[in-house]
Amino acid sequence: MSLPKLAVLISGRGSNMLAIAAACRSGGLPCQLAAVVTDRGEAAGIAAAAALGIKTAALAAPDAPRLSSVELESKLEAILATCSPDFIALAGFMRVLSAAFVERHLGKLVNIHPSLLPAYRGLHTHRRVLEAREPFHGASVHFVVPQLDAGPVVLQARLAVRADDNESSLSARVQTAEHIIYPRALGWLAEGRCSLRANRAWLDGRPLAAPIVEAFS
Ligand code: GRF
């Protein structure tokens, strides 16, 4: 039986993409990594994926002007059509996708966001968490819906903020946790255990009343 196909969309370093690729290679994530796509040709992650022999595509040449949303999505759809992914994982993809694009791929599109959603949607989450002196922080894997960072959350990594944390120490711990929870949640999708139905995340035949939470230190 062939494995479900996964496309990963990145804009930068691609450490989550590399964790996903490693999990696919080891068999821990039962998916075929069909393509890694970037909106920024200069993204470090795209070279790293190509070096691993993964099919890659850049929607724009390195350092090219920013594509309009219409151009970006039409190029992206053309690439997706060549590999027909069962799932599309946003992993540090820094463009907001249109409602029409999201609706076309609803239930297949997931994202990882560096906060305990619904808290701290948007950017600069580590800084904002530190400024607010929050006791806890983390990351969330969620289905993508048209409203930004608002889709049903499947799995969260939760960790305590330390008294001596700064933005870089906190983000490093959150990222380490992301590299574990993202492949895990994608595995649930690939195995058919997790889906989006009626705007709720379902796991093992039941709607999730709250995300599954894993504790990290
Ligand atoms: C991650 O922290 C993720 O939560 C956010 O963007 C970052 C991407 O990092 N959406 P990387 O490119 O995977 O290293």
mmCIF file of N, CA and C in Angstrom, residues 98-186:
data_model
loop_
_atom_site.group_PDB
_atom_site.id
_atom_site.type_symbol
_atom_site.label_atom_id
_atom_site.label_comp_id
_atom_site.label_asym_id
_atom_site.label_seq_id
_atom_site.Cartn_x
_atom_site.Cartn_y
_atom_site.Cartn_z
ATOM 1 N N SER A 98 -5.055 32.701 1.135
ATOM 2 C CA SER A 98 -6.398 33.281 1.004
ATOM 3 C C SER A 98 -7.457 32.296 1.498
ATOM 4 N N ALA A 99 -8.621 32.847 1.809
ATOM 5 C CA ALA A 99 -9.738 31.995 2.254
ATOM 6 C C ALA A 99 -10.082 30.983 1.166
ATOM 7 N N ALA A 100 -10.019 31.419 -0.104
ATOM 8 C CA ALA A 100 -10.370 30.496 -1.198
ATOM 9 C C ALA A 100 -9.391 29.330 -1.249
ATOM 10 N N PHE A 101 -8.096 29.624 -1.088
ATOM 11 C CA PHE A 101 -7.089 28.551 -1.103
ATOM 12 C C PHE A 101 -7.332 27.597 0.068
ATOM 13 N N VAL A 102 -7.538 28.184 1.241
ATOM 14 C CA VAL A 102 -7.738 27.349 2.442
ATOM 15 C C VAL A 102 -8.979 26.479 2.268
ATOM 16 N N GLU A 103 -10.051 27.049 1.768
ATOM 17 C CA GLU A 103 -11.296 26.270 1.591
ATOM 18 C C GLU A 103 -11.070 25.111 0.615
ATOM 19 N N ARG A 104 -10.275 25.352 -0.431
ATOM 20 C CA ARG A 104 -10.029 24.279 -1.413
ATOM 21 C C ARG A 104 -9.287 23.101 -0.789
ATOM 22 N N HIS A 105 -8.481 23.387 0.236
ATOM 23 C CA HIS A 105 -7.644 22.329 0.829
ATOM 24 C C HIS A 105 -8.040 22.039 2.277
ATOM 25 N N LEU A 106 -9.228 22.460 2.637
ATOM 26 C CA LEU A 106 -9.673 22.320 4.028
ATOM 27 C C LEU A 106 -9.589 20.860 4.492
ATOM 28 N N GLY A 107 -9.040 20.676 5.672
ATOM 29 C CA GLY A 107 -8.900 19.322 6.215
ATOM 30 C C GLY A 107 -7.577 18.664 5.862
ATOM 31 N N LYS A 108 -6.916 19.221 4.830
ATOM 32 C CA LYS A 108 -5.601 18.676 4.431
ATOM 33 C C LYS A 108 -4.481 19.579 4.924
ATOM 34 N N LEU A 109 -4.841 20.818 5.267
ATOM 35 C CA LEU A 109 -3.842 21.847 5.570
ATOM 36 C C LEU A 109 -3.656 21.968 7.075
ATOM 37 N N VAL A 110 -2.417 21.820 7.531
ATOM 38 C CA VAL A 110 -2.141 22.002 8.953
ATOM 39 C C VAL A 110 -0.962 22.950 9.123
ATOM 40 N N ASN A 111 -0.857 23.492 10.325
ATOM 41 C CA ASN A 111 0.193 24.472 10.610
ATOM 42 C C ASN A 111 0.725 24.222 12.002
ATOM 43 N N ILE A 112 1.957 24.659 12.247
ATOM 44 C CA ILE A 112 2.459 24.690 13.619
ATOM 45 C C ILE A 112 2.694 26.142 13.999
ATOM 46 N N HIS A 113 2.158 26.510 15.158
ATOM 47 C CA HIS A 113 2.249 27.897 15.608
ATOM 48 C C HIS A 113 2.932 27.918 16.973
ATOM 49 N N PRO A 114 3.882 28.843 17.167
ATOM 50 C CA PRO A 114 4.643 28.832 18.408
ATOM 51 C C PRO A 114 3.947 29.533 19.577
ATOM 52 N N SER A 115 2.809 29.011 19.973
ATOM 53 C CA SER A 115 2.148 29.481 21.208
ATOM 54 C C SER A 115 1.108 28.454 21.604
ATOM 55 N N LEU A 116 0.586 28.637 22.790
ATOM 56 C CA LEU A 116 -0.511 27.786 23.251
ATOM 57 C C LEU A 116 -1.808 28.422 22.764
ATOM 58 N N LEU A 117 -2.142 28.161 21.508
ATOM 59 C CA LEU A 117 -3.367 28.749 20.945
ATOM 60 C C LEU A 117 -4.566 28.344 21.804
ATOM 61 N N PRO A 118 -5.567 29.201 21.968
ATOM 62 C CA PRO A 118 -5.789 30.445 21.216
ATOM 63 C C PRO A 118 -4.995 31.650 21.722
ATOM 64 N N ALA A 119 -4.131 31.453 22.707
ATOM 65 C CA ALA A 119 -3.325 32.588 23.173
ATOM 66 C C ALA A 119 -2.234 32.907 22.142
ATOM 67 N N TYR A 120 -1.945 34.166 21.995
ATOM 68 C CA TYR A 120 -0.815 34.640 21.183
ATOM 69 C C TYR A 120 -0.844 34.160 19.734
ATOM 70 N N ARG A 121 -1.935 34.498 19.056
ATOM 71 C CA ARG A 121 -1.932 34.346 17.602
ATOM 72 C C ARG A 121 -0.946 35.365 17.027
ATOM 73 N N GLY A 122 -0.559 35.174 15.766
ATOM 74 C CA GLY A 122 0.280 36.183 15.100
ATOM 75 C C GLY A 122 1.761 36.013 15.393
ATOM 76 N N LEU A 123 2.493 37.130 15.233
ATOM 77 C CA LEU A 123 3.972 37.080 15.247
ATOM 78 C C LEU A 123 4.560 37.368 16.637
ATOM 79 N N HIS A 124 5.869 37.136 16.733
ATOM 80 C CA HIS A 124 6.662 37.491 17.922
ATOM 81 C C HIS A 124 6.094 36.914 19.207
ATOM 82 N N THR A 125 5.693 35.678 19.154
ATOM 83 C CA THR A 125 5.012 35.084 20.305
ATOM 84 C C THR A 125 5.943 34.957 21.520
ATOM 85 N N HIS A 126 7.208 34.575 21.287
ATOM 86 C CA HIS A 126 8.113 34.367 22.431
ATOM 87 C C HIS A 126 8.317 35.686 23.191
ATOM 88 N N ARG A 127 8.542 36.749 22.434
ATOM 89 C CA ARG A 127 8.742 38.056 23.058
ATOM 90 C C ARG A 127 7.497 38.473 23.843
ATOM 91 N N ARG A 128 6.326 38.280 23.224
ATOM 92 C CA ARG A 128 5.085 38.718 23.882
ATOM 93 C C ARG A 128 4.810 37.903 25.139
ATOM 94 N N VAL A 129 5.121 36.617 25.089
ATOM 95 C CA VAL A 129 4.927 35.753 26.266
ATOM 96 C C VAL A 129 5.845 36.214 27.411
ATOM 97 N N LEU A 130 7.091 36.544 27.072
ATOM 98 C CA LEU A 130 8.031 37.005 28.109
ATOM 99 C C LEU A 130 7.586 38.355 28.675
ATOM 100 N N GLU A 131 7.163 39.251 27.785
ATOM 101 C CA GLU A 131 6.725 40.573 28.258
ATOM 102 C C GLU A 131 5.532 40.464 29.198
ATOM 103 N N ALA A 132 4.655 39.500 28.921
ATOM 104 C CA ALA A 132 3.447 39.341 29.746
ATOM 105 C C ALA A 132 3.720 38.490 30.991
ATOM 106 N N ARG A 133 4.971 38.028 31.130
ATOM 107 C CA ARG A 133 5.364 37.179 32.271
ATOM 108 C C ARG A 133 4.446 35.977 32.434
ATOM 109 N N GLU A 134 4.184 35.338 31.318
ATOM 110 C CA GLU A 134 3.342 34.135 31.350
ATOM 111 C C GLU A 134 4.099 32.994 32.028
ATOM 112 N N PRO A 135 3.412 32.173 32.795
ATOM 113 C CA PRO A 135 4.116 31.033 33.400
ATOM 114 C C PRO A 135 4.379 29.896 32.407
ATOM 115 N N PHE A 136 3.533 29.810 31.369
ATOM 116 C CA PHE A 136 3.670 28.704 30.412
ATOM 117 C C PHE A 136 3.673 29.231 28.976
ATOM 118 N N HIS A 137 4.302 28.429 28.112
ATOM 119 C CA HIS A 137 4.356 28.757 26.680
ATOM 120 C C HIS A 137 4.413 27.424 25.935
ATOM 121 N N GLY A 138 4.445 27.461 24.622
ATOM 122 C CA GLY A 138 4.522 26.202 23.900
ATOM 123 C C GLY A 138 4.249 26.374 22.429
ATOM 124 N N ALA A 139 3.714 25.321 21.827
ATOM 125 C CA ALA A 139 3.438 25.307 20.390
ATOM 126 C C ALA A 139 2.186 24.483 20.155
ATOM 127 N N SER A 140 1.516 24.789 19.050
ATOM 128 C CA SER A 140 0.250 24.133 18.728
ATOM 129 C C SER A 140 0.246 23.667 17.280
ATOM 130 N N VAL A 141 -0.181 22.431 17.059
ATOM 131 C CA VAL A 141 -0.434 21.951 15.694
ATOM 132 C C VAL A 141 -1.937 22.056 15.480
ATOM 133 N N HIS A 142 -2.315 22.776 14.433
ATOM 134 C CA HIS A 142 -3.748 23.007 14.217
ATOM 135 C C HIS A 142 -4.116 22.899 12.747
ATOM 136 N N PHE A 143 -5.367 22.564 12.508
ATOM 137 C CA PHE A 143 -5.893 22.634 11.144
ATOM 138 C C PHE A 143 -5.959 24.104 10.746
ATOM 139 N N VAL A 144 -5.716 24.365 9.462
ATOM 140 C CA VAL A 144 -5.776 25.736 8.971
ATOM 141 C C VAL A 144 -7.201 26.027 8.495
ATOM 142 N N VAL A 145 -7.725 27.149 8.964
ATOM 143 C CA VAL A 145 -9.023 27.654 8.510
ATOM 144 C C VAL A 145 -8.778 29.079 8.008
ATOM 145 N N PRO A 146 -9.764 29.665 7.326
ATOM 146 C CA PRO A 146 -9.478 30.984 6.747
ATOM 147 C C PRO A 146 -9.025 32.039 7.755
ATOM 148 N N GLN A 147 -9.524 31.983 8.975
ATOM 149 C CA GLN A 147 -9.095 32.983 9.959
ATOM 150 C C GLN A 147 -7.718 32.600 10.520
ATOM 151 N N LEU A 148 -6.810 33.566 10.578
ATOM 152 C CA LEU A 148 -5.403 33.287 10.911
ATOM 153 C C LEU A 148 -5.236 32.663 12.301
ATOM 154 N N ASP A 149 -4.518 31.550 12.352
ATOM 155 C CA ASP A 149 -4.168 30.866 13.610
ATOM 156 C C ASP A 149 -5.390 30.528 14.458
ATOM 157 N N ALA A 150 -6.511 30.300 13.809
ATOM 158 C CA ALA A 150 -7.763 30.095 14.562
ATOM 159 C C ALA A 150 -8.355 28.711 14.363
ATOM 160 N N GLY A 151 -7.683 27.825 13.631
ATOM 161 C CA GLY A 151 -8.267 26.512 13.358
ATOM 162 C C GLY A 151 -8.180 25.594 14.560
ATOM 163 N N PRO A 152 -9.003 24.539 14.563
ATOM 164 C CA PRO A 152 -9.009 23.604 15.675
ATOM 165 C C PRO A 152 -7.618 23.012 15.941
ATOM 166 N N VAL A 153 -7.235 23.050 17.202
ATOM 167 C CA VAL A 153 -5.906 22.569 17.604
ATOM 168 C C VAL A 153 -5.981 21.081 17.909
ATOM 169 N N VAL A 154 -4.982 20.359 17.418
ATOM 170 C CA VAL A 154 -4.932 18.909 17.632
ATOM 171 C C VAL A 154 -4.004 18.584 18.803
ATOM 172 N N LEU A 155 -2.797 19.123 18.752
ATOM 173 C CA LEU A 155 -1.763 18.725 19.712
ATOM 174 C C LEU A 155 -0.955 19.957 20.119
ATOM 175 N N GLN A 156 -0.690 20.046 21.423
ATOM 176 C CA GLN A 156 0.132 21.156 21.915
ATOM 177 C C GLN A 156 1.318 20.627 22.710
ATOM 178 N N ALA A 157 2.420 21.357 22.618
ATOM 179 C CA ALA A 157 3.554 21.152 23.519
ATOM 180 C C ALA A 157 3.497 22.286 24.532
ATOM 181 N N ARG A 158 3.585 21.953 25.797
ATOM 182 C CA ARG A 158 3.473 22.974 26.839
ATOM 183 C C ARG A 158 4.719 22.906 27.711
ATOM 184 N N LEU A 159 5.296 24.060 27.954
ATOM 185 C CA LEU A 159 6.483 24.081 28.816
ATOM 186 C C LEU A 159 6.448 25.313 29.711
ATOM 187 N N ALA A 160 7.122 25.191 30.860
ATOM 188 C CA ALA A 160 7.165 26.310 31.805
ATOM 189 C C ALA A 160 8.195 27.326 31.324
ATOM 190 N N VAL A 161 7.830 28.594 31.449
ATOM 191 C CA VAL A 161 8.793 29.668 31.155
ATOM 192 C C VAL A 161 9.701 29.789 32.381
ATOM 193 N N ARG A 162 11.015 29.815 32.150
ATOM 194 C CA ARG A 162 11.960 29.902 33.268
ATOM 195 C C ARG A 162 12.272 31.362 33.599
ATOM 196 N N ALA A 163 12.617 31.583 34.854
ATOM 197 C CA ALA A 163 12.879 32.959 35.311
ATOM 198 C C ALA A 163 13.998 33.611 34.486
ATOM 199 N N ASP A 164 14.961 32.796 34.055
ATOM 200 C CA ASP A 164 16.091 33.384 33.314
ATOM 201 C C ASP A 164 15.938 33.237 31.790
ATOM 202 N N ASP A 165 14.746 32.886 31.331
ATOM 203 C CA ASP A 165 14.556 32.755 29.879
ATOM 204 C C ASP A 165 14.667 34.105 29.178
ATOM 205 N N ASN A 166 15.255 34.087 27.984
ATOM 206 C CA ASN A 166 15.152 35.224 27.068
ATOM 207 C C ASN A 166 14.541 34.684 25.781
ATOM 208 N N GLU A 167 14.344 35.584 24.798
ATOM 209 C CA GLU A 167 13.656 35.157 23.588
ATOM 210 C C GLU A 167 14.349 33.958 22.934
ATOM 211 N N SER A 168 15.687 33.980 22.956
ATOM 212 C CA SER A 168 16.347 32.899 22.208
ATOM 213 C C SER A 168 16.312 31.585 22.979
ATOM 214 N N SER A 169 16.438 31.612 24.303
ATOM 215 C CA SER A 169 16.387 30.343 25.054
ATOM 216 C C SER A 169 14.980 29.758 24.982
ATOM 217 N N LEU A 170 13.992 30.646 25.082
ATOM 218 C CA LEU A 170 12.607 30.154 25.057
ATOM 219 C C LEU A 170 12.262 29.594 23.674
ATOM 220 N N SER A 171 12.648 30.321 22.635
ATOM 221 C CA SER A 171 12.304 29.830 21.298
ATOM 222 C C SER A 171 13.033 28.523 20.998
ATOM 223 N N ALA A 172 14.257 28.360 21.514
ATOM 224 C CA ALA A 172 14.992 27.100 21.272
ATOM 225 C C ALA A 172 14.247 25.935 21.924
ATOM 226 N N ARG A 173 13.747 26.134 23.152
ATOM 227 C CA ARG A 173 13.023 25.025 23.811
ATOM 228 C C ARG A 173 11.705 24.725 23.104
ATOM 229 N N VAL A 174 11.034 25.782 22.674
ATOM 230 C CA VAL A 174 9.768 25.571 21.950
ATOM 231 C C VAL A 174 10.041 24.812 20.654
ATOM 232 N N GLN A 175 11.098 25.190 19.955
ATOM 233 C CA GLN A 175 11.385 24.505 18.678
ATOM 234 C C GLN A 175 11.724 23.040 18.879
ATOM 235 N N THR A 176 12.481 22.738 19.930
ATOM 236 C CA THR A 176 12.798 21.327 20.209
ATOM 237 C C THR A 176 11.496 20.535 20.382
ATOM 238 N N ALA A 177 10.554 21.132 21.077
ATOM 239 C CA ALA A 177 9.255 20.464 21.283
ATOM 240 C C ALA A 177 8.481 20.377 19.962
ATOM 241 N N GLU A 178 8.562 21.427 19.159
ATOM 242 C CA GLU A 178 7.853 21.414 17.860
ATOM 243 C C GLU A 178 8.308 20.233 17.008
ATOM 244 N N HIS A 179 9.616 19.957 17.063
ATOM 245 C CA HIS A 179 10.159 18.894 16.206
ATOM 246 C C HIS A 179 9.636 17.520 16.615
ATOM 247 N N ILE A 180 9.090 17.430 17.800
ATOM 248 C CA ILE A 180 8.494 16.162 18.246
ATOM 249 C C ILE A 180 6.989 16.142 17.955
ATOM 250 N N ILE A 181 6.313 17.233 18.302
ATOM 251 C CA ILE A 181 4.843 17.167 18.171
ATOM 252 C C ILE A 181 4.360 17.271 16.727
ATOM 253 N N TYR A 182 5.113 17.956 15.863
ATOM 254 C CA TYR A 182 4.582 18.114 14.490
ATOM 255 C C TYR A 182 4.566 16.770 13.754
ATOM 256 N N PRO A 183 5.694 16.032 13.738
ATOM 257 C CA PRO A 183 5.626 14.710 13.091
ATOM 258 C C PRO A 183 4.579 13.806 13.753
ATOM 259 N N ARG A 184 4.441 13.914 15.078
ATOM 260 C CA ARG A 184 3.456 13.053 15.759
ATOM 261 C C ARG A 184 2.034 13.348 15.278
ATOM 262 N N ALA A 185 1.672 14.616 15.238
ATOM 263 C CA ALA A 185 0.315 14.972 14.812
ATOM 264 C C ALA A 185 0.103 14.621 13.335
ATOM 265 N N LEU A 186 1.121 14.842 12.519
ATOM 266 C CA LEU A 186 0.995 14.474 11.097
ATOM 267 C C LEU A 186 0.802 12.959 10.959
#
